[in-house]
XYZ file of C-alpha atoms in Angstrom:
667
model
C -30.453 2.180 -20.985
C -29.709 6.298 -21.134
C -30.967 8.430 -18.504
C -30.511 12.205 -18.244
C -31.815 14.217 -15.328
C -31.163 17.903 -14.919
C -32.511 19.401 -12.212
C -33.029 23.165 -11.494
C -31.118 25.719 -9.753
C -33.526 25.031 -6.464
C -33.498 21.472 -6.601
C -29.582 21.531 -6.957
C -28.986 23.652 -3.714
C -30.965 21.397 -1.739
C -29.480 18.536 -2.786
C -26.311 20.138 -2.715
C -26.948 21.142 1.144
C -28.698 17.682 1.917
C -25.273 15.882 0.650
C -22.852 18.403 2.685
C -24.693 17.310 5.929
C -24.944 13.918 5.470
C -20.822 13.661 4.591
C -20.438 16.010 7.941
C -22.456 13.546 9.528
C -20.340 10.426 8.363
C -17.339 12.189 9.109
C -18.229 13.673 12.753
C -21.493 11.746 13.643
C -21.616 8.382 15.734
C -23.332 5.967 12.758
C -21.321 3.207 13.884
C -23.807 1.066 15.943
C -26.202 1.605 12.627
C -23.340 -1.175 11.184
C -22.579 -3.901 13.116
C -20.423 -5.622 10.716
C -16.276 -3.891 10.548
C -15.717 -4.799 6.773
C -18.896 -2.384 5.798
C -17.930 0.326 7.939
C -14.233 0.518 6.391
C -15.867 0.510 2.808
C -17.826 3.503 4.177
C -14.574 5.145 5.687
C -13.028 4.720 2.649
C -15.532 6.082 0.708
C -15.406 9.217 2.629
C -11.741 9.373 2.091
C -11.844 9.130 -1.628
C -14.625 12.081 -2.055
C -11.779 14.789 -1.601
C -9.627 13.732 -4.133
C -12.381 13.101 -6.563
C -13.510 16.282 -6.408
C -10.557 18.258 -6.381
C -9.306 15.765 -9.515
C -12.359 16.964 -11.201
C -11.439 20.833 -10.474
C -8.093 20.092 -12.122
C -9.148 17.847 -15.523
C -11.685 19.214 -17.089
C -13.260 17.705 -20.479
C -14.587 14.595 -21.731
C -11.136 12.427 -22.290
C -11.699 11.198 -18.441
C -13.295 7.789 -17.252
C -14.898 7.373 -13.509
C -12.363 4.972 -13.196
C -9.626 7.073 -14.108
C -11.386 9.770 -11.731
C -11.751 6.992 -8.534
C -7.584 5.672 -8.680
C -6.439 9.814 -8.850
C -8.847 10.599 -5.954
C -7.014 8.069 -3.870
C -3.844 9.304 -5.066
C -4.950 13.034 -4.438
C -6.754 12.165 -1.071
C -3.319 10.756 0.224
C -1.758 13.981 -0.808
C -4.195 15.752 1.522
C -3.260 13.357 4.231
C -0.066 14.777 3.731
C -0.618 18.522 4.222
C -2.652 18.043 6.977
C 0.282 16.076 8.873
C 2.509 18.409 7.696
C 0.565 21.025 9.690
C -0.209 18.223 12.295
C 3.793 17.497 12.869
C 4.415 21.319 12.940
C 1.788 22.489 15.384
C 1.660 19.553 17.569
C -2.091 18.558 16.369
C -3.737 14.814 16.701
C -5.455 13.073 13.946
C -9.085 15.074 14.344
C -7.215 17.909 12.869
C -6.707 15.972 9.941
C -10.031 14.528 9.470
C -11.228 18.044 9.852
C -8.600 18.976 6.800
C -10.661 16.166 4.741
C -14.208 17.539 5.749
C -13.097 21.143 5.214
C -11.032 20.238 1.711
C -14.114 18.412 0.408
C -16.893 21.555 1.160
C -14.578 24.038 -0.937
C -14.633 21.580 -3.569
C -18.134 20.729 -3.677
C -18.648 24.506 -3.524
C -16.097 25.245 -6.422
C -17.789 22.489 -8.860
C -20.843 23.330 -8.117
C -20.305 27.046 -9.073
C -18.860 26.707 -12.300
C -21.350 24.558 -13.187
C -23.974 27.770 -12.694
C -25.312 26.182 -9.510
C -26.666 23.343 -11.272
C -26.122 19.198 -11.243
C -26.588 17.533 -14.811
C -26.751 13.964 -14.241
C -26.040 11.499 -16.642
C -25.708 7.512 -16.529
C -25.133 5.976 -19.832
C -24.959 1.824 -19.952
C -24.427 0.162 -23.278
C -25.938 -2.712 -22.626
C -22.813 -4.433 -22.259
C -23.451 -7.238 -19.447
C -21.130 -9.786 -20.187
C -18.766 -7.490 -19.533
C -19.744 -7.851 -15.906
C -18.688 -11.672 -15.712
C -15.002 -11.356 -16.058
C -15.185 -8.311 -13.852
C -17.063 -9.798 -11.172
C -14.738 -12.867 -11.330
C -11.890 -10.715 -11.346
C -13.215 -8.368 -8.497
C -13.464 -12.152 -6.634
C -10.432 -13.426 -7.296
C -8.535 -10.332 -5.771
C -10.919 -10.422 -2.624
C -10.371 -14.065 -2.334
C -6.808 -14.213 -2.043
C -6.472 -11.043 -0.078
C -8.654 -11.736 2.914
C -7.642 -13.089 6.708
C -4.089 -12.710 6.292
C -1.293 -12.223 9.329
C 0.461 -9.841 10.684
C 3.981 -10.351 10.603
C 7.613 -8.722 10.290
C 7.376 -5.068 8.814
C 4.223 -5.511 9.411
C 4.726 -5.298 13.210
C 6.096 -2.124 12.406
C 3.531 -0.377 10.278
C 0.491 -1.277 12.275
C 2.739 0.006 15.692
C 2.389 2.939 13.501
C -1.026 3.129 12.637
C -1.999 2.567 16.174
C 0.305 4.945 17.151
C -1.403 7.906 14.721
C -4.672 6.864 15.905
C -4.080 7.560 19.269
C -1.464 9.842 20.510
C -2.300 13.216 21.867
C 0.089 15.138 19.460
C 2.461 14.340 16.348
C 6.032 14.309 16.844
C 8.897 12.725 15.016
C 9.932 10.897 18.406
C 10.317 6.822 18.227
C 7.638 4.949 19.230
C 8.919 1.839 20.287
C 11.560 1.906 23.424
C 10.533 5.232 25.394
C 13.942 6.607 25.024
C 14.683 10.267 24.080
C 15.579 9.529 20.056
C 13.808 10.601 16.861
C 12.295 7.866 14.670
C 14.083 6.530 11.449
C 13.749 9.490 8.494
C 11.955 6.437 6.902
C 8.846 7.343 8.626
C 9.090 10.979 8.177
C 7.233 11.159 5.302
C 5.226 7.839 5.769
C 2.007 9.348 5.390
C 0.299 6.316 3.886
C 0.482 4.667 7.361
C -1.491 7.869 9.119
C -3.862 7.073 5.994
C -4.696 3.899 7.613
C -5.185 5.309 10.901
C -8.234 8.021 9.498
C -9.450 4.495 7.923
C -9.544 2.645 11.570
C -10.801 5.889 13.458
C -13.844 6.781 10.931
C -14.568 3.174 10.916
C -14.304 2.441 14.701
C -12.165 -0.304 13.881
C -8.728 -1.508 15.572
C -5.729 -0.852 13.244
C -4.736 -4.500 13.531
C -8.049 -5.375 12.441
C -7.865 -3.270 9.555
C -4.601 -4.662 8.161
C -5.713 -8.818 9.552
C -9.523 -8.642 7.933
C -10.736 -5.391 5.756
C -8.140 -3.294 3.772
C -6.361 -5.730 1.672
C -9.653 -6.657 -0.451
C -10.411 -3.293 -0.839
C -7.044 -2.008 -1.849
C -6.967 -5.324 -4.291
C -10.109 -4.054 -6.340
C -8.775 -0.512 -6.480
C -5.266 -1.976 -8.112
C -7.533 -3.843 -10.679
C -9.660 -0.798 -11.258
C -5.986 0.962 -11.442
C -5.057 -1.183 -14.488
C -8.226 -0.673 -16.472
C -8.000 3.069 -16.460
C -4.289 2.860 -17.587
C -4.925 1.014 -20.278
C -7.774 2.918 -20.803
C -5.570 6.316 -21.005
C -3.174 4.513 -23.198
C -5.932 4.327 -25.844
C -7.379 0.362 -25.219
C -10.791 0.051 -25.879
C -13.329 -0.789 -22.923
C -13.021 -4.931 -23.501
C -9.673 -4.921 -24.120
C -8.687 -2.771 -21.378
C -11.279 -5.360 -19.250
C -8.877 -7.854 -20.575
C -5.770 -6.629 -19.466
C -7.334 -5.895 -15.542
C -8.428 -9.652 -15.969
C -4.828 -10.597 -17.197
C -3.214 -8.762 -14.336
C -4.887 -11.022 -11.615
C -4.419 -13.968 -13.306
C -0.672 -13.665 -14.298
C -0.522 -12.618 -10.354
C -2.288 -15.598 -9.147
C 0.497 -17.774 -10.812
C 3.483 -16.070 -9.587
C 3.329 -18.087 -6.411
C 6.192 -18.642 -4.575
C 8.448 -16.796 -2.190
C 9.572 -12.960 -3.293
C 7.305 -13.055 -6.502
C 5.312 -10.416 -7.487
C 2.190 -12.380 -6.974
C 3.011 -13.520 -3.242
C 3.864 -9.876 -2.641
C 1.252 -8.169 -3.792
C -1.828 -10.640 -2.323
C 0.186 -11.423 1.261
C 1.833 -7.436 1.341
C -0.766 -4.609 -0.535
C -1.539 -2.701 2.612
C 2.478 -2.310 2.562
C 3.753 1.481 1.783
C 5.489 0.226 -0.985
C 3.102 -2.304 -2.463
C 0.500 -0.105 -2.784
C 2.736 2.578 -4.490
C 3.896 -0.175 -7.309
C 0.385 -1.342 -8.009
C -1.984 1.372 -7.282
C -0.036 4.973 -7.140
C 2.483 4.426 -10.086
C -0.659 3.986 -12.764
C -2.411 6.833 -11.007
C 0.454 9.239 -11.648
C 1.070 7.270 -15.270
C -2.533 8.319 -16.183
C -1.903 12.055 -15.163
C 1.395 12.427 -16.169
C -0.257 10.929 -19.714
C -2.902 12.739 -19.795
C -0.635 16.014 -19.462
C 1.271 14.790 -22.223
C -1.700 14.460 -24.574
C -3.230 17.544 -23.757
C -0.917 20.052 -21.794
C -3.270 22.714 -19.116
C -2.565 23.936 -15.868
C -5.119 22.043 -13.978
C -3.314 18.325 -15.621
C 0.157 19.644 -14.852
C -1.075 20.369 -10.914
C -2.642 17.004 -10.836
C 0.587 15.252 -12.211
C 2.511 16.937 -9.318
C 0.165 16.100 -6.608
C -0.262 12.183 -7.385
C 3.678 12.370 -7.917
C 3.339 13.870 -3.883
C 1.184 11.091 -3.163
C 4.205 8.549 -4.351
C 6.562 10.776 -2.039
C 4.865 10.383 0.845
C 3.728 6.683 0.458
C 7.213 5.692 -0.255
C 9.809 7.558 -1.388
C 12.413 4.994 -3.190
C 9.478 3.860 -4.829
C 8.014 7.183 -6.662
C 11.773 7.139 -7.708
C 11.544 3.940 -9.576
C 8.298 5.096 -10.773
C 10.084 8.740 -11.616
C 12.291 6.502 -13.636
C 9.961 4.608 -15.442
C 7.575 7.311 -16.767
C 10.790 9.476 -17.626
C 11.489 6.589 -19.791
C 7.997 6.893 -21.138
C 8.305 10.792 -21.655
C 11.506 10.432 -23.738
C 10.206 7.683 -26.051
C 7.115 10.055 -26.140
C 9.180 12.887 -27.335
C 10.821 10.581 -29.755
C 7.588 9.968 -31.393
C 5.371 12.900 -30.979
C 7.859 15.702 -30.487
C 6.004 17.367 -28.077
C 9.521 19.286 -26.870
C 7.554 21.716 -24.545
C 4.973 19.253 -22.401
C 8.128 16.918 -22.083
C 10.572 19.053 -20.350
C 7.538 20.333 -17.554
C 7.064 16.563 -16.792
C 10.941 15.928 -16.575
C 10.804 18.703 -14.051
C 8.349 17.750 -12.056
C 9.687 14.328 -11.991
C 13.175 15.570 -11.078
C 11.376 17.807 -8.563
C 9.861 14.332 -6.987
C 12.917 12.679 -6.923
C 14.957 15.618 -4.977
C 12.864 14.793 -2.528
C 14.297 11.319 -1.999
C 17.618 12.891 -1.836
C 16.963 15.533 0.654
C 15.961 12.436 2.689
C 19.119 11.018 2.511
C 20.625 14.055 3.370
C 19.065 14.993 6.520
C 19.394 11.600 8.043
C 22.784 10.381 6.993
C 22.116 7.840 10.126
C 19.454 6.064 8.457
C 21.164 5.998 4.959
C 23.784 4.255 6.562
C 22.314 1.451 7.410
C 20.864 0.581 3.757
C 22.952 -1.753 2.174
C 24.285 -0.250 -1.024
C 27.629 -2.403 -1.068
C 27.430 -6.349 -2.392
C 29.472 -7.340 0.941
C 27.018 -5.907 3.370
C 24.159 -7.478 0.451
C 25.174 -10.797 1.118
C 24.493 -10.796 4.759
C 20.988 -10.064 4.544
C 19.496 -10.343 0.529
C 21.327 -13.477 -0.595
C 18.354 -15.251 -1.680
C 16.866 -11.923 -3.530
C 20.179 -11.150 -5.298
C 21.679 -12.391 -8.278
C 25.631 -12.241 -8.305
C 28.005 -12.180 -10.805
C 31.767 -12.459 -9.626
C 32.721 -10.089 -6.603
C 31.347 -7.193 -7.759
C 27.938 -7.042 -9.826
C 25.057 -8.142 -9.144
C 21.201 -7.681 -10.162
C 17.645 -8.382 -8.945
C 17.474 -12.436 -8.352
C 16.659 -14.206 -11.642
C 14.101 -16.527 -10.350
C 11.869 -13.711 -9.377
C 11.586 -13.126 -13.471
C 12.412 -17.035 -14.733
C 8.640 -17.369 -14.622
C 5.486 -18.385 -17.081
C 4.203 -14.999 -16.732
C 7.366 -13.064 -17.735
C 7.391 -14.595 -21.212
C 4.240 -12.908 -21.980
C 5.875 -10.057 -20.975
C 8.975 -11.227 -22.700
C 6.633 -11.204 -26.156
C 4.835 -8.666 -26.084
C 8.122 -6.419 -25.367
C 9.524 -7.735 -28.823
C 6.267 -7.012 -30.497
C 6.604 -3.540 -29.021
C 9.643 -2.668 -30.465
C 8.213 -3.084 -34.017
C 5.013 -0.548 -32.787
C 6.989 2.159 -31.031
C 5.835 4.334 -32.805
C 2.583 3.521 -33.518
C 1.089 2.674 -30.282
C 1.337 4.254 -26.739
C 0.411 1.333 -25.233
C 3.722 -0.516 -26.844
C 5.937 2.691 -25.399
C 4.752 1.951 -21.834
C 5.840 -1.722 -22.085
C 8.893 -1.083 -23.197
C 9.837 1.507 -20.567
C 8.789 -0.762 -18.090
C 10.565 -3.523 -19.632
C 13.710 -1.343 -19.566
C 13.875 -0.325 -16.089
C 13.177 -4.108 -15.298
C 15.696 -5.343 -17.241
C 18.323 -2.877 -16.078
C 17.688 -4.490 -12.338
C 18.101 -7.922 -13.009
C 21.378 -7.787 -15.090
C 24.235 -7.503 -12.956
C 26.237 -5.513 -15.211
C 23.749 -3.137 -14.699
C 21.555 -3.832 -11.377
C 24.722 -2.544 -9.334
C 24.370 0.714 -11.170
C 20.767 1.100 -10.121
C 21.445 0.112 -6.699
C 23.690 3.246 -6.198
C 20.306 5.336 -6.256
C 17.650 2.889 -4.743
C 20.129 0.893 -2.342
C 21.134 -3.164 -3.411
C 18.346 -4.448 -1.027
C 15.219 -3.157 -3.100
C 16.270 -4.423 -6.478
C 14.124 -7.571 -6.130
C 11.054 -4.507 -5.928
C 11.511 -3.475 -9.302
C 9.670 -6.236 -10.968
C 6.411 -5.300 -8.942
C 6.119 -2.481 -11.758
C 5.452 -5.199 -15.004
C 2.340 -4.222 -16.340
C 1.371 -7.881 -16.747
C -2.371 -7.325 -18.110
C -1.429 -4.378 -20.498
C 1.378 -6.926 -21.985
C -1.100 -9.386 -22.126
C -3.858 -7.198 -24.047
C -1.337 -5.943 -26.332
C -0.251 -9.629 -27.496
C -3.493 -10.539 -28.330
C -4.345 -7.324 -29.730
C -0.995 -7.532 -32.098
C -1.928 -11.256 -32.964
C -5.695 -10.663 -33.978
C -4.921 -7.712 -36.262
C -2.298 -10.264 -37.566
C -5.063 -13.104 -38.277
C -6.418 -14.119 -41.550
C -8.664 -11.658 -43.058
C -10.857 -14.656 -43.299
C -10.497 -15.399 -39.939
C -11.022 -11.863 -38.390
C -14.447 -11.229 -40.495
C -15.919 -14.722 -39.263
C -15.702 -12.993 -35.763
C -16.528 -9.249 -37.326
C -19.236 -7.990 -34.794
C -18.563 -10.178 -31.728
C -14.647 -9.463 -30.970
C -15.815 -7.270 -27.486
C -18.129 -10.653 -26.339
C -15.231 -12.742 -27.358
C -12.270 -10.522 -25.419
C -14.851 -10.498 -22.362
C -15.768 -14.685 -22.989
C -11.538 -14.843 -22.777
C -10.938 -12.947 -19.927
C -13.433 -14.504 -17.538
C -11.448 -18.297 -18.667
C -8.820 -16.734 -18.345
C -9.147 -15.880 -14.506
C -11.002 -19.349 -14.408
C -8.423 -20.991 -15.472
C -5.726 -18.788 -13.064
C -7.353 -20.045 -10.465
C -7.800 -23.846 -11.559
C -4.059 -23.889 -12.014
C -3.360 -21.615 -8.675
C -5.254 -25.076 -7.109
C -2.738 -27.598 -8.586
C 0.569 -25.904 -7.405
C 2.478 -26.771 -4.853
C 3.225 -23.546 -3.781
C -0.344 -22.128 -3.677
C 0.288 -21.857 0.208
C 2.928 -18.942 0.361
C -0.423 -16.961 -0.561
C -2.114 -15.938 3.102
C -5.449 -16.522 2.408
C -5.132 -20.330 1.205
C -3.015 -21.309 4.336
C -4.649 -23.193 7.353
C -5.741 -20.675 9.861
C -4.006 -21.650 13.090
C -6.608 -22.738 15.349
C -7.998 -19.832 17.440
C -5.466 -16.964 15.982
C -8.501 -14.581 15.634
C -9.784 -15.179 18.525
C -6.271 -14.615 20.309
C -5.790 -11.217 18.557
C -9.370 -9.807 19.683
C -7.783 -10.770 23.425
C -5.074 -8.935 22.744
C -6.666 -6.367 21.029
C -8.805 -6.204 24.624
C -6.085 -6.127 26.751
C -4.271 -2.953 24.331
C -7.541 -1.332 25.411
C -7.269 -1.848 29.142
C -3.441 -0.413 29.188
C -4.532 2.694 26.934
C -7.307 3.540 29.443
C -5.308 3.054 32.385
C -2.657 4.905 31.062
C -1.742 8.713 30.279
C 1.827 8.232 28.970
C 4.166 5.264 27.542
C 5.728 3.070 29.516
C 7.618 0.500 29.437
C 5.193 -3.280 28.708
C 7.075 -6.851 28.272
C 4.989 -9.525 26.033
C 5.831 -13.232 27.820
C 6.268 -14.637 23.952
C 8.013 -13.239 21.031
C 4.793 -13.159 19.538
C 2.255 -11.282 21.953
C 6.046 -8.671 22.957
C 5.938 -8.093 19.299
C 2.739 -7.003 19.091
C 2.333 -5.295 21.571
C 2.716 -1.498 20.126
C -0.271 -2.501 17.513
C -2.490 -2.578 20.104
C -1.618 0.240 22.561
C -0.293 3.135 21.763
C 1.281 3.036 25.342
C 3.707 0.317 25.314
C 6.927 0.509 24.790
C 9.442 -2.755 24.738
C 12.863 -3.544 26.089
C 12.991 -5.102 22.518
C 11.162 -5.679 18.975
C 11.313 -7.612 16.539
C 15.534 -8.756 15.912
C 18.232 -6.848 16.433
C 18.755 -5.889 12.901
C 14.877 -4.567 12.757
C 16.457 -2.585 16.014
C 18.977 -1.190 14.829
C 17.408 -0.069 11.237
C 13.837 0.827 12.257
C 14.367 1.980 15.652
C 17.138 3.833 14.850
C 19.529 1.948 17.874
C 23.167 1.837 17.843
C 24.373 -1.763 17.214
C 25.542 -2.094 20.608
C 22.165 -1.124 21.928
C 19.823 -3.421 19.777
C 22.228 -6.264 20.786
C 22.298 -5.528 24.318
C 18.332 -5.278 24.578
C 18.049 -8.652 22.859
C 20.365 -10.056 24.881
C 18.235 -8.572 28.060
C 15.200 -10.028 26.186
C 17.022 -13.425 26.496
C 17.968 -13.447 29.917
C 14.393 -12.345 30.997
C 12.530 -15.000 28.392
C 15.100 -17.673 28.198
C 14.317 -21.139 29.836
C 17.776 -21.372 32.088
C 17.284 -17.981 33.368
C 16.702 -17.890 36.817
C 13.538 -15.720 38.659
C 16.627 -13.561 40.196
C 17.749 -12.734 36.500
C 14.706 -12.049 35.251
C 13.460 -9.662 38.386
C 16.702 -7.533 37.806
C 16.074 -7.287 33.766
C 12.705 -5.913 34.682
C 13.584 -3.186 37.083
C 16.845 -2.414 35.260
C 14.469 -1.813 31.746
C 11.662 -0.133 34.786
C 8.827 -2.274 33.117
C 4.815 -1.579 34.985
C 3.673 -3.880 32.785
C 3.456 -7.890 31.857
C 1.443 -9.612 29.221
C 1.144 -13.440 29.522
C -0.410 -16.786 28.526
C -1.928 -18.446 31.352
C 0.512 -21.248 30.908
C 3.576 -18.778 31.023
C 5.985 -21.151 33.742
C 8.521 -18.124 34.053
C 5.565 -15.679 34.847
C 4.374 -17.864 38.096
C 7.749 -18.498 39.329
C 8.441 -15.007 39.283
C 5.427 -14.408 41.389
C 6.033 -17.188 44.077
C 9.465 -16.020 44.647
C 8.414 -12.095 44.633
C 4.858 -12.235 46.335
C 3.261 -8.780 46.151
C 5.144 -7.520 43.534
C 2.776 -8.435 40.746
C -1.011 -7.390 40.755
C -3.078 -9.388 37.953
C -5.174 -6.130 36.333
C -7.320 -8.074 34.306
C -7.394 -11.443 32.309
C -8.805 -11.901 28.699
C -9.268 -15.657 27.465
C -5.802 -17.228 27.875
C -4.054 -13.781 28.592
C -3.365 -11.990 31.887
C -2.606 -8.255 32.024
C -0.167 -7.782 35.485
C 1.093 -5.035 36.926
C 4.872 -5.163 38.119
C 5.723 -3.170 41.687
C 8.604 -3.212 42.368
């Protein structure tokens, strides 16, 4: 099907004005009642978020050598960079989230006007479809598999910290660097000074009118999973692979991830934790940066170098250490490309830009030595916390756990890497595979892993395999085997290569799903775990109580939860909740910016408050010592009822929601 529509200048102007009005209305208006389904509202907010980045990269990347998939992936990266620009001003002038949303609207209008002016105030709309309907089958299967395995997740561990920050950024009257968990006069760890992906998530939640906790539980992961597959496809196309081969790469990517079902394996990380900044950086933003860098190496222009810088900046403000690893991979690829193509000037520019991005990581460590001192660079400290993720050899040497890469999908990577050695000069894809494989090898081997640990910390070594391009390796392997088949066999399939690849891609996804259903470790994927009875209603009740708290409070106060489950989720549902303790002692020390003794004291106070053997007087003393104002408890919690009985008149029931109760404490 080929349809060409070229509206005149008057029509262009009318459509342009209507589009801007609609876009502004969606940003600023109250349209949410028209869409009762939260998932649809999140999709709309995500689409609105993409618009300014999508328009900006069209301004920067001119020419016909770019595909829509690449524009979408780069659009996400550039929109994250715009979040960072708005956030820096918000921190500097103590502004709030609406200012950042205004930056998005303003940037979209400016970019749209610039694009229309460049086109002579006329739009040229061209829709071309080559009737490859069979390509839809593997595409839909891959997307459905990604959505299936990223739905109905849980909020645990680091998610508790991240969701607390999202809620804080969404509701705070002004941005600052103060810590948000304990209500003490102290800066937050530098780890969160540039964690602007969390602010982007706050934008999604605010525009969609969805709670931050629900965003992470139900709605955002499926969107990001689909986008990550689009990123694999887009990068494969940038590396010169055909549409059919790139589709196969995308399907092979999701199939390999499905087969990596085990604790700390790449598949478990992808499906369970994709909303986390470090995981997003590996699976989505690294391909975006690679696409921009490869495009610049192929055709150096000013616009493309700006595109590389902005894509890299998105990595830095998402997760600096993961951006450092991505820069190492791209540096290796650029070096390999220099050996083959001798594009010295373009390569030096890429090296300079990557150096600037890595300098941002080093600057963070210089500015906040307190946080850096808590990171695990030493093997002795490493054994205390990361024993299951590290492979030790003697007393000095260590690398990422060999069990992480001793999995069937990595056999595909190994074979592809061996074949890539023989196509180093002739294939861009081969050079990309070798760059990734080399870094993974350095991270895993104990003789070299400890050296890399000096740059990224020992505790992060197990994350290096996340960068493995499984799908591109599988596609390269199939392509190489096909080219070496007997001429008679290749001639038999002549004209049907694309259809054969589409069919194989679909079978690959279905086969991986069948194998996964038979694997004893499949329950490591949260989406496949039996849903705890009443858990969704429990989250809904807690969110309601959090909204009640924020409606009653104009400033942060001390709040405690009767159980650890409730307590650790209070900052996620209320921007004004400050806690006696949060998660474990180690987390309070490292991510809460407390000293070791402060963390231990708060953990001990928590035990005195909720321990079974504690007396009512001891509990009352803890509440008064930490100036607690509110308590969120279950109706069945005996220690609360004992306190109320012992100190009548000191506890007022504010509201009840399901099995949860909100009490105000009046000492």
